[in-house]
PDB file of C-alpha atoms in Angstrom:
ATOM      1  CA  ASP A 119      39.356  71.901 -60.333  1.00  0.00           C
ATOM      2  CA  THR A 120      39.990  74.315 -57.462  1.00  0.00           C
ATOM      3  CA  GLU A 121      37.538  72.833 -55.060  1.00  0.00           C
ATOM      4  CA  VAL A 122      37.738  71.259 -51.635  1.00  0.00           C
ATOM      5  CA  THR A 123      34.659  69.187 -50.855  1.00  0.00           C
ATOM      6  CA  GLN A 124      33.408  68.134 -47.439  1.00  0.00           C
ATOM      7  CA  THR A 125      30.749  65.665 -46.400  1.00  0.00           C
ATOM      8  CA  PRO A 126      28.359  65.700 -44.733  1.00  0.00           C
ATOM      9  CA  LYS A 127      27.187  69.316 -44.764  1.00  0.00           C
ATOM     10  CA  HIS A 128      25.398  68.874 -41.450  1.00  0.00           C
ATOM     11  CA  LEU A 129      25.789  66.281 -38.719  1.00  0.00           C
ATOM     12  CA  VAL A 130      23.896  65.807 -35.473  1.00  0.00           C
ATOM     13  CA  MET A 131      25.321  63.228 -33.103  1.00  0.00           C
ATOM     14  CA  GLY A 132      24.880  62.109 -29.537  1.00  0.00           C
ATOM     15  CA  MET A 133      27.711  62.054 -27.070  1.00  0.00           C
ATOM     16  CA  THR A 134      28.071  58.276 -27.361  1.00  0.00           C
ATOM     17  CA  ASN A 135      28.082  58.132 -31.157  1.00  0.00           C
ATOM     18  CA  LYS A 136      30.982  57.538 -33.510  1.00  0.00           C
ATOM     19  CA  LYS A 137      30.966  59.451 -36.769  1.00  0.00           C
ATOM     20  CA  SER A 138      33.438  60.630 -39.401  1.00  0.00           C
ATOM     21  CA  LEU A 139      33.883  63.776 -41.440  1.00  0.00           C
ATOM     22  CA  LYS A 140      35.313  63.512 -44.924  1.00  0.00           C
ATOM     23  CA  CYS A 141      37.326  65.975 -46.996  1.00  0.00           C
ATOM     24  CA  GLU A 142      38.557  65.593 -50.563  1.00  0.00           C
ATOM     25  CA  GLN A 143      40.621  67.663 -52.987  1.00  0.00           C
ATOM     26  CA  HIS A 144      41.936  66.894 -56.447  1.00  0.00           C
ATOM     27  CA  MET A 145      44.258  69.857 -56.905  1.00  0.00           C
ATOM     28  CA  GLY A 146      47.436  67.898 -56.230  1.00  0.00           C
ATOM     29  CA  HIS A 147      47.888  69.700 -52.920  1.00  0.00           C
ATOM     30  CA  ARG A 148      50.261  67.991 -50.507  1.00  0.00           C
ATOM     31  CA  ALA A 149      49.168  69.672 -47.284  1.00  0.00           C
ATOM     32  CA  MET A 150      45.740  69.304 -45.691  1.00  0.00           C
ATOM     33  CA  TYR A 151      44.318  70.903 -42.584  1.00  0.00           C
ATOM     34  CA  TRP A 152      41.451  70.556 -40.134  1.00  0.00           C
ATOM     35  CA  TYR A 153      40.080  73.670 -38.434  1.00  0.00           C
ATOM     36  CA  LYS A 154      37.312  74.204 -35.893  1.00  0.00           C
ATOM     37  CA  GLN A 155      35.318  77.417 -36.101  1.00  0.00           C
ATOM     38  CA  LYS A 156      32.847  78.757 -33.566  1.00  0.00           C
ATOM     39  CA  ALA A 157      30.279  81.352 -34.600  1.00  0.00           C
ATOM     40  CA  LYS A 158      31.746  84.751 -35.485  1.00  0.00           C
ATOM     41  CA  LYS A 159      35.265  83.609 -34.524  1.00  0.00           C
ATOM     42  CA  PRO A 160      38.325  82.872 -36.649  1.00  0.00           C
ATOM     43  CA  PRO A 161      39.163  79.268 -37.512  1.00  0.00           C
ATOM     44  CA  GLU A 162      41.261  77.415 -34.930  1.00  0.00           C
ATOM     45  CA  LEU A 163      43.830  75.021 -36.319  1.00  0.00           C
ATOM     46  CA  MET A 164      43.451  71.413 -35.152  1.00  0.00           C
ATOM     47  CA  PHE A 165      45.668  69.231 -37.356  1.00  0.00           C
ATOM     48  CA  VAL A 166      48.027  69.553 -40.295  1.00  0.00           C
ATOM     49  CA  TYR A 167      49.021  66.745 -42.648  1.00  0.00           C
ATOM     50  CA  SER A 168      52.113  67.153 -44.816  1.00  0.00           C
ATOM     51  CA  TYR A 169      52.675  64.568 -47.535  1.00  0.00           C
ATOM     52  CA  GLU A 170      50.054  62.351 -45.869  1.00  0.00           C
ATOM     53  CA  LYS A 171      51.820  62.417 -42.502  1.00  0.00           C
ATOM     54  CA  LEU A 172      50.570  64.194 -39.400  1.00  0.00           C
ATOM     55  CA  SER A 173      52.889  67.136 -38.837  1.00  0.00           C
ATOM     56  CA  ILE A 174      50.956  69.334 -36.397  1.00  0.00           C
ATOM     57  CA  ASN A 175      48.480  68.413 -33.658  1.00  0.00           C
ATOM     58  CA  GLU A 176      47.431  71.519 -31.770  1.00  0.00           C
ATOM     59  CA  SER A 177      46.828  69.651 -28.498  1.00  0.00           C
ATOM     60  CA  VAL A 178      43.463  68.409 -29.714  1.00  0.00           C
ATOM     61  CA  PRO A 179      41.583  65.996 -27.390  1.00  0.00           C
ATOM     62  CA  SER A 180      41.833  62.337 -28.371  1.00  0.00           C
ATOM     63  CA  ARG A 181      38.100  62.171 -29.073  1.00  0.00           C
ATOM     64  CA  PHE A 182      39.096  63.728 -32.413  1.00  0.00           C
ATOM     65  CA  SER A 183      41.174  61.374 -34.546  1.00  0.00           C
ATOM     66  CA  PRO A 184      42.451  62.462 -37.972  1.00  0.00           C
ATOM     67  CA  GLU A 185      43.370  60.164 -40.815  1.00  0.00           C
ATOM     68  CA  CYS A 186      44.899  60.811 -44.226  1.00  0.00           C
ATOM     69  CA  PRO A 187      44.469  57.666 -46.355  1.00  0.00           C
ATOM     70  CA  ASN A 188      45.983  59.264 -49.460  1.00  0.00           C
ATOM     71  CA  SER A 189      47.044  62.627 -50.841  1.00  0.00           C
ATOM     72  CA  SER A 190      43.482  63.552 -51.867  1.00  0.00           C
ATOM     73  CA  LEU A 191      41.502  62.455 -48.854  1.00  0.00           C
ATOM     74  CA  LEU A 192      41.351  63.576 -45.226  1.00  0.00           C
ATOM     75  CA  ASN A 193      39.062  62.180 -42.555  1.00  0.00           C
ATOM     76  CA  LEU A 194      38.233  63.283 -39.034  1.00  0.00           C
ATOM     77  CA  HIS A 195      36.890  60.522 -36.810  1.00  0.00           C
ATOM     78  CA  LEU A 196      34.706  61.620 -33.915  1.00  0.00           C
ATOM     79  CA  HIS A 197      33.947  59.661 -30.750  1.00  0.00           C
ATOM     80  CA  ALA A 198      32.423  60.562 -27.400  1.00  0.00           C
ATOM     81  CA  LEU A 199      32.154  64.238 -28.215  1.00  0.00           C
ATOM     82  CA  GLN A 200      30.916  66.903 -25.833  1.00  0.00           C
ATOM     83  CA  PRO A 201      28.269  69.564 -26.530  1.00  0.00           C
ATOM     84  CA  GLU A 202      31.017  72.212 -26.567  1.00  0.00           C
ATOM     85  CA  ASP A 203      32.481  70.472 -29.613  1.00  0.00           C
ATOM     86  CA  SER A 204      29.528  71.735 -31.637  1.00  0.00           C
ATOM     87  CA  ALA A 205      31.009  73.974 -34.338  1.00  0.00           C
ATOM     88  CA  LEU A 206      31.743  74.340 -38.041  1.00  0.00           C
ATOM     89  CA  TYR A 207      34.590  72.015 -39.015  1.00  0.00           C
ATOM     90  CA  LEU A 208      36.586  73.246 -41.952  1.00  0.00           C
ATOM     91  CA  CYS A 209      39.014  71.352 -44.106  1.00  0.00           C
ATOM     92  CA  ALA A 210      41.657  73.172 -46.139  1.00  0.00           C
ATOM     93  CA  SER A 211      44.511  72.298 -48.461  1.00  0.00           C
ATOM     94  CA  SER A 212      47.571  74.031 -49.848  1.00  0.00           C
ATOM     95  CA  LEU A 213      49.927  73.199 -52.671  1.00  0.00           C
ATOM     96  CA  ARG A 214      52.890  72.618 -50.401  1.00  0.00           C
ATOM     97  CA  PRO A 215      53.149  72.180 -46.652  1.00  0.00           C
ATOM     98  CA  LEU A 216      54.649  74.572 -44.171  1.00  0.00           C
ATOM     99  CA  GLU A 217      57.966  72.732 -44.233  1.00  0.00           C
ATOM    100  CA  ALA A 218      58.394  73.810 -47.855  1.00  0.00           C
ATOM    101  CA  ARG A 219      58.851  77.346 -46.488  1.00  0.00           C
ATOM    102  CA  GLY A 220      56.702  78.906 -49.112  1.00  0.00           C
ATOM    103  CA  HIS A 221      53.766  81.204 -49.177  1.00  0.00           C
ATOM    104  CA  TYR A 222      51.049  78.915 -50.319  1.00  0.00           C
ATOM    105  CA  GLU A 223      47.489  80.039 -49.735  1.00  0.00           C
ATOM    106  CA  GLN A 224      45.045  77.592 -48.258  1.00  0.00           C
ATOM    107  CA  TYR A 225      41.842  76.645 -50.018  1.00  0.00           C
ATOM    108  CA  PHE A 226      38.908  75.864 -47.755  1.00  0.00           C
ATOM    109  CA  GLY A 227      35.965  73.549 -48.089  1.00  0.00           C
ATOM    110  CA  PRO A 228      32.421  74.661 -47.194  1.00  0.00           C
ATOM    111  CA  GLY A 229      32.596  72.948 -43.820  1.00  0.00           C
ATOM    112  CA  THR A 230      30.539  70.468 -41.831  1.00  0.00           C
ATOM    113  CA  ARG A 231      28.179  71.968 -39.275  1.00  0.00           C
ATOM    114  CA  LEU A 232      28.375  69.616 -36.293  1.00  0.00           C
ATOM    115  CA  THR A 233      25.866  69.597 -33.449  1.00  0.00           C
ATOM    116  CA  VAL A 234      26.511  67.371 -30.427  1.00  0.00           C
ATOM    117  CA  THR A 235      23.438  66.646 -28.335  1.00  0.00           C
TER     118      THR A 235
ATOM    119  CA  ALA B 121      55.271  84.777 -32.357  1.00  0.00           C
ATOM    120  CA  GLN B 122      53.183  86.301 -35.095  1.00  0.00           C
ATOM    121  CA  SER B 123      49.849  88.022 -34.556  1.00  0.00           C
ATOM    122  CA  VAL B 124      47.189  89.877 -36.494  1.00  0.00           C
ATOM    123  CA  ALA B 125      44.889  92.643 -35.290  1.00  0.00           C
ATOM    124  CA  GLN B 126      41.657  93.650 -36.934  1.00  0.00           C
ATOM    125  CA  PRO B 127      40.623  96.641 -34.853  1.00  0.00           C
ATOM    126  CA  GLU B 128      37.024  96.860 -36.078  1.00  0.00           C
ATOM    127  CA  ASP B 129      34.424  94.199 -35.288  1.00  0.00           C
ATOM    128  CA  GLN B 130      32.003  95.777 -37.755  1.00  0.00           C
ATOM    129  CA  VAL B 131      32.288  98.100 -40.725  1.00  0.00           C
ATOM    130  CA  ASN B 132      29.218  99.673 -42.323  1.00  0.00           C
ATOM    131  CA  VAL B 133      29.368 101.312 -45.727  1.00  0.00           C
ATOM    132  CA  ALA B 134      26.812 102.510 -48.241  1.00  0.00           C
ATOM    133  CA  GLU B 135      26.615 100.753 -51.579  1.00  0.00           C
ATOM    134  CA  GLY B 136      28.792 102.497 -54.166  1.00  0.00           C
ATOM    135  CA  ASN B 137      31.086 104.029 -51.567  1.00  0.00           C
ATOM    136  CA  PRO B 138      34.693 102.943 -51.103  1.00  0.00           C
ATOM    137  CA  LEU B 139      35.367 100.468 -48.324  1.00  0.00           C
ATOM    138  CA  THR B 140      38.375  99.762 -46.130  1.00  0.00           C
ATOM    139  CA  VAL B 141      38.833  96.883 -43.714  1.00  0.00           C
ATOM    140  CA  LYS B 142      41.851  97.355 -41.478  1.00  0.00           C
ATOM    141  CA  CYS B 143      44.553  94.876 -40.542  1.00  0.00           C
ATOM    142  CA  THR B 144      47.848  95.253 -38.702  1.00  0.00           C
ATOM    143  CA  TYR B 145      50.351  92.502 -38.087  1.00  0.00           C
ATOM    144  CA  SER B 146      53.313  91.554 -35.967  1.00  0.00           C
ATOM    145  CA  VAL B 147      55.817  89.002 -37.254  1.00  0.00           C
ATOM    146  CA  SER B 148      59.531  88.347 -37.108  1.00  0.00           C
ATOM    147  CA  GLY B 149      61.138  88.850 -40.466  1.00  0.00           C
ATOM    148  CA  ASN B 150      59.217  89.488 -43.648  1.00  0.00           C
ATOM    149  CA  PRO B 151      55.521  88.662 -43.587  1.00  0.00           C
ATOM    150  CA  TYR B 152      53.309  86.740 -45.964  1.00  0.00           C
ATOM    151  CA  LEU B 153      49.855  88.329 -45.700  1.00  0.00           C
ATOM    152  CA  PHE B 154      46.466  87.044 -46.808  1.00  0.00           C
ATOM    153  CA  TRP B 155      42.839  88.141 -46.915  1.00  0.00           C
ATOM    154  CA  TYR B 156      39.961  85.679 -46.804  1.00  0.00           C
ATOM    155  CA  VAL B 157      36.200  86.241 -46.982  1.00  0.00           C
ATOM    156  CA  GLN B 158      33.508  84.079 -45.419  1.00  0.00           C
ATOM    157  CA  TYR B 159      29.867  84.230 -46.439  1.00  0.00           C
ATOM    158  CA  PRO B 160      27.222  82.872 -44.043  1.00  0.00           C
ATOM    159  CA  ASN B 161      27.381  79.102 -43.553  1.00  0.00           C
ATOM    160  CA  ARG B 162      30.278  78.809 -45.979  1.00  0.00           C
ATOM    161  CA  GLY B 163      33.990  78.111 -45.832  1.00  0.00           C
ATOM    162  CA  LEU B 164      36.652  80.769 -46.251  1.00  0.00           C
ATOM    163  CA  GLN B 165      37.456  82.006 -49.742  1.00  0.00           C
ATOM    164  CA  PHE B 166      40.934  83.255 -50.607  1.00  0.00           C
ATOM    165  CA  LEU B 167      40.883  86.873 -51.861  1.00  0.00           C
ATOM    166  CA  LEU B 168      44.516  87.937 -52.249  1.00  0.00           C
ATOM    167  CA  LYS B 169      47.993  87.714 -50.799  1.00  0.00           C
ATOM    168  CA  TYR B 170      51.136  89.803 -50.425  1.00  0.00           C
ATOM    169  CA  ILE B 171      54.468  88.074 -50.717  1.00  0.00           C
ATOM    170  CA  THR B 172      56.900  90.648 -52.056  1.00  0.00           C
ATOM    171  CA  GLY B 173      57.135  93.361 -54.676  1.00  0.00           C
ATOM    172  CA  ASP B 174      54.453  95.921 -55.421  1.00  0.00           C
ATOM    173  CA  ASN B 175      52.800  97.153 -52.231  1.00  0.00           C
ATOM    174  CA  LEU B 176      49.378  97.256 -53.901  1.00  0.00           C
ATOM    175  CA  VAL B 177      47.997  93.786 -54.434  1.00  0.00           C
ATOM    176  CA  LYS B 178      44.934  93.123 -56.559  1.00  0.00           C
ATOM    177  CA  GLY B 179      42.667  90.188 -55.867  1.00  0.00           C
ATOM    178  CA  SER B 180      39.297  88.635 -56.588  1.00  0.00           C
ATOM    179  CA  TYR B 181      35.969  90.476 -56.933  1.00  0.00           C
ATOM    180  CA  GLY B 182      37.611  93.909 -57.352  1.00  0.00           C
ATOM    181  CA  PHE B 183      39.337  93.867 -53.966  1.00  0.00           C
ATOM    182  CA  GLU B 184      42.847  95.137 -53.413  1.00  0.00           C
ATOM    183  CA  ALA B 185      45.104  95.534 -50.406  1.00  0.00           C
ATOM    184  CA  GLU B 186      47.939  97.869 -49.607  1.00  0.00           C
ATOM    185  CA  PHE B 187      51.001  96.640 -47.752  1.00  0.00           C
ATOM    186  CA  ASN B 188      52.667  99.267 -45.584  1.00  0.00           C
ATOM    187  CA  LYS B 189      55.830  98.010 -43.940  1.00  0.00           C
ATOM    188  CA  SER B 190      56.454 101.057 -41.753  1.00  0.00           C
ATOM    189  CA  GLN B 191      52.945 100.892 -40.317  1.00  0.00           C
ATOM    190  CA  THR B 192      52.865  97.070 -40.341  1.00  0.00           C
ATOM    191  CA  SER B 193      49.474  97.231 -42.013  1.00  0.00           C
ATOM    192  CA  PHE B 194      47.690  95.388 -44.804  1.00  0.00           C
ATOM    193  CA  HIS B 195      44.322  97.086 -45.255  1.00  0.00           C
ATOM    194  CA  LEU B 196      41.744  95.637 -47.628  1.00  0.00           C
ATOM    195  CA  LYS B 197      40.067  98.083 -50.000  1.00  0.00           C
ATOM    196  CA  LYS B 198      37.498  98.279 -52.735  1.00  0.00           C
ATOM    197  CA  PRO B 199      36.649 101.444 -54.692  1.00  0.00           C
ATOM    198  CA  SER B 200      32.897 100.815 -54.880  1.00  0.00           C
ATOM    199  CA  ALA B 201      31.138  98.483 -52.427  1.00  0.00           C
ATOM    200  CA  LEU B 202      28.354  96.102 -53.429  1.00  0.00           C
ATOM    201  CA  VAL B 203      25.611  94.721 -51.185  1.00  0.00           C
ATOM    202  CA  SER B 204      26.930  91.276 -52.100  1.00  0.00           C
ATOM    203  CA  ASP B 205      30.271  92.157 -50.456  1.00  0.00           C
ATOM    204  CA  SER B 206      28.580  91.889 -47.062  1.00  0.00           C
ATOM    205  CA  ALA B 207      30.434  89.086 -45.273  1.00  0.00           C
ATOM    206  CA  LEU B 208      33.028  88.297 -42.613  1.00  0.00           C
ATOM    207  CA  TYR B 209      36.594  89.190 -43.593  1.00  0.00           C
ATOM    208  CA  PHE B 210      39.716  87.652 -42.086  1.00  0.00           C
ATOM    209  CA  CYS B 211      43.284  88.887 -42.367  1.00  0.00           C
ATOM    210  CA  ALA B 212      46.006  86.262 -41.841  1.00  0.00           C
ATOM    211  CA  VAL B 213      49.784  86.148 -41.636  1.00  0.00           C
ATOM    212  CA  LEU B 214      52.610  83.667 -42.089  1.00  0.00           C
ATOM    213  CA  ASN B 215      56.124  84.481 -40.990  1.00  0.00           C
ATOM    214  CA  GLY B 216      58.709  84.995 -43.703  1.00  0.00           C
ATOM    215  CA  ARG B 217      60.022  81.497 -43.330  1.00  0.00           C
ATOM    216  CA  GLY B 218      56.482  80.169 -43.907  1.00  0.00           C
ATOM    217  CA  ASN B 219      57.080  77.308 -41.518  1.00  0.00           C
ATOM    218  CA  THR B 220      54.549  78.085 -38.811  1.00  0.00           C
ATOM    219  CA  PRO B 221      50.773  77.840 -39.084  1.00  0.00           C
ATOM    220  CA  LEU B 222      48.678  80.592 -40.570  1.00  0.00           C
ATOM    221  CA  VAL B 223      47.531  83.048 -37.886  1.00  0.00           C
ATOM    222  CA  PHE B 224      44.123  84.671 -38.376  1.00  0.00           C
ATOM    223  CA  GLY B 225      42.781  87.945 -37.090  1.00  0.00           C
ATOM    224  CA  LYS B 226      39.472  87.868 -35.205  1.00  0.00           C
ATOM    225  CA  GLY B 227      37.531  88.948 -38.281  1.00  0.00           C
ATOM    226  CA  THR B 228      35.617  92.054 -39.362  1.00  0.00           C
ATOM    227  CA  ARG B 229      31.987  91.934 -40.366  1.00  0.00           C
ATOM    228  CA  LEU B 230      31.316  94.141 -43.375  1.00  0.00           C
ATOM    229  CA  SER B 231      27.766  95.341 -43.998  1.00  0.00           C
ATOM    230  CA  VAL B 232      27.058  97.152 -47.249  1.00  0.00           C
ATOM    231  CA  ILE B 233      23.774  99.014 -47.129  1.00  0.00           C
ATOM    232  CA  ALA B 234      21.723  99.677 -50.239  1.00  0.00           C
TER     233      ALA B 234
END
């Protein structure tokens, strides 16, 4: 199984809503990542989890709250988002985290297309 | 700090012709280099990587890339393009210690015309 799954595929939410994005992998990977991608742009790193602990937060606003309940699951909780937060949110995983000082490629999920109205 | 440049926003090639998508990098120490492809409304798919050894790296779907240390380049190539290769291609780099986040280039849109 070399797949990263993400749910939902699409999400429309108002600025006062609370919603969550879910990401799952069963490859035994110990690093998981959240990226935000705007149209025709490269992915922008948001958060990195290494061995289920938050290791990198790229100065992301607090309206985005990540959670890693176990080594296979990664959530992104959303609250009071702004229209400019509309984007494709990508989850990725790699066998080992950055601290392992390796060269491990990241495997990406299909993304959640988020629209904030 | 590491960086990646993809000098072409768009590359057009006729089906059956060879294709090249360019990438140059800047990193302290030895680089780890990656190519990813993204089809419309999809996540990124890993194509290939260079770590060390042979400068010509072979990857998925018939793609290969050539590492050139003196020119700090890692161009993606394919001998015969298919219409289905049309997608957005990203080059990415990790520094040789691998302890900083992956840095992506801005992407190159490849259009293969039948």
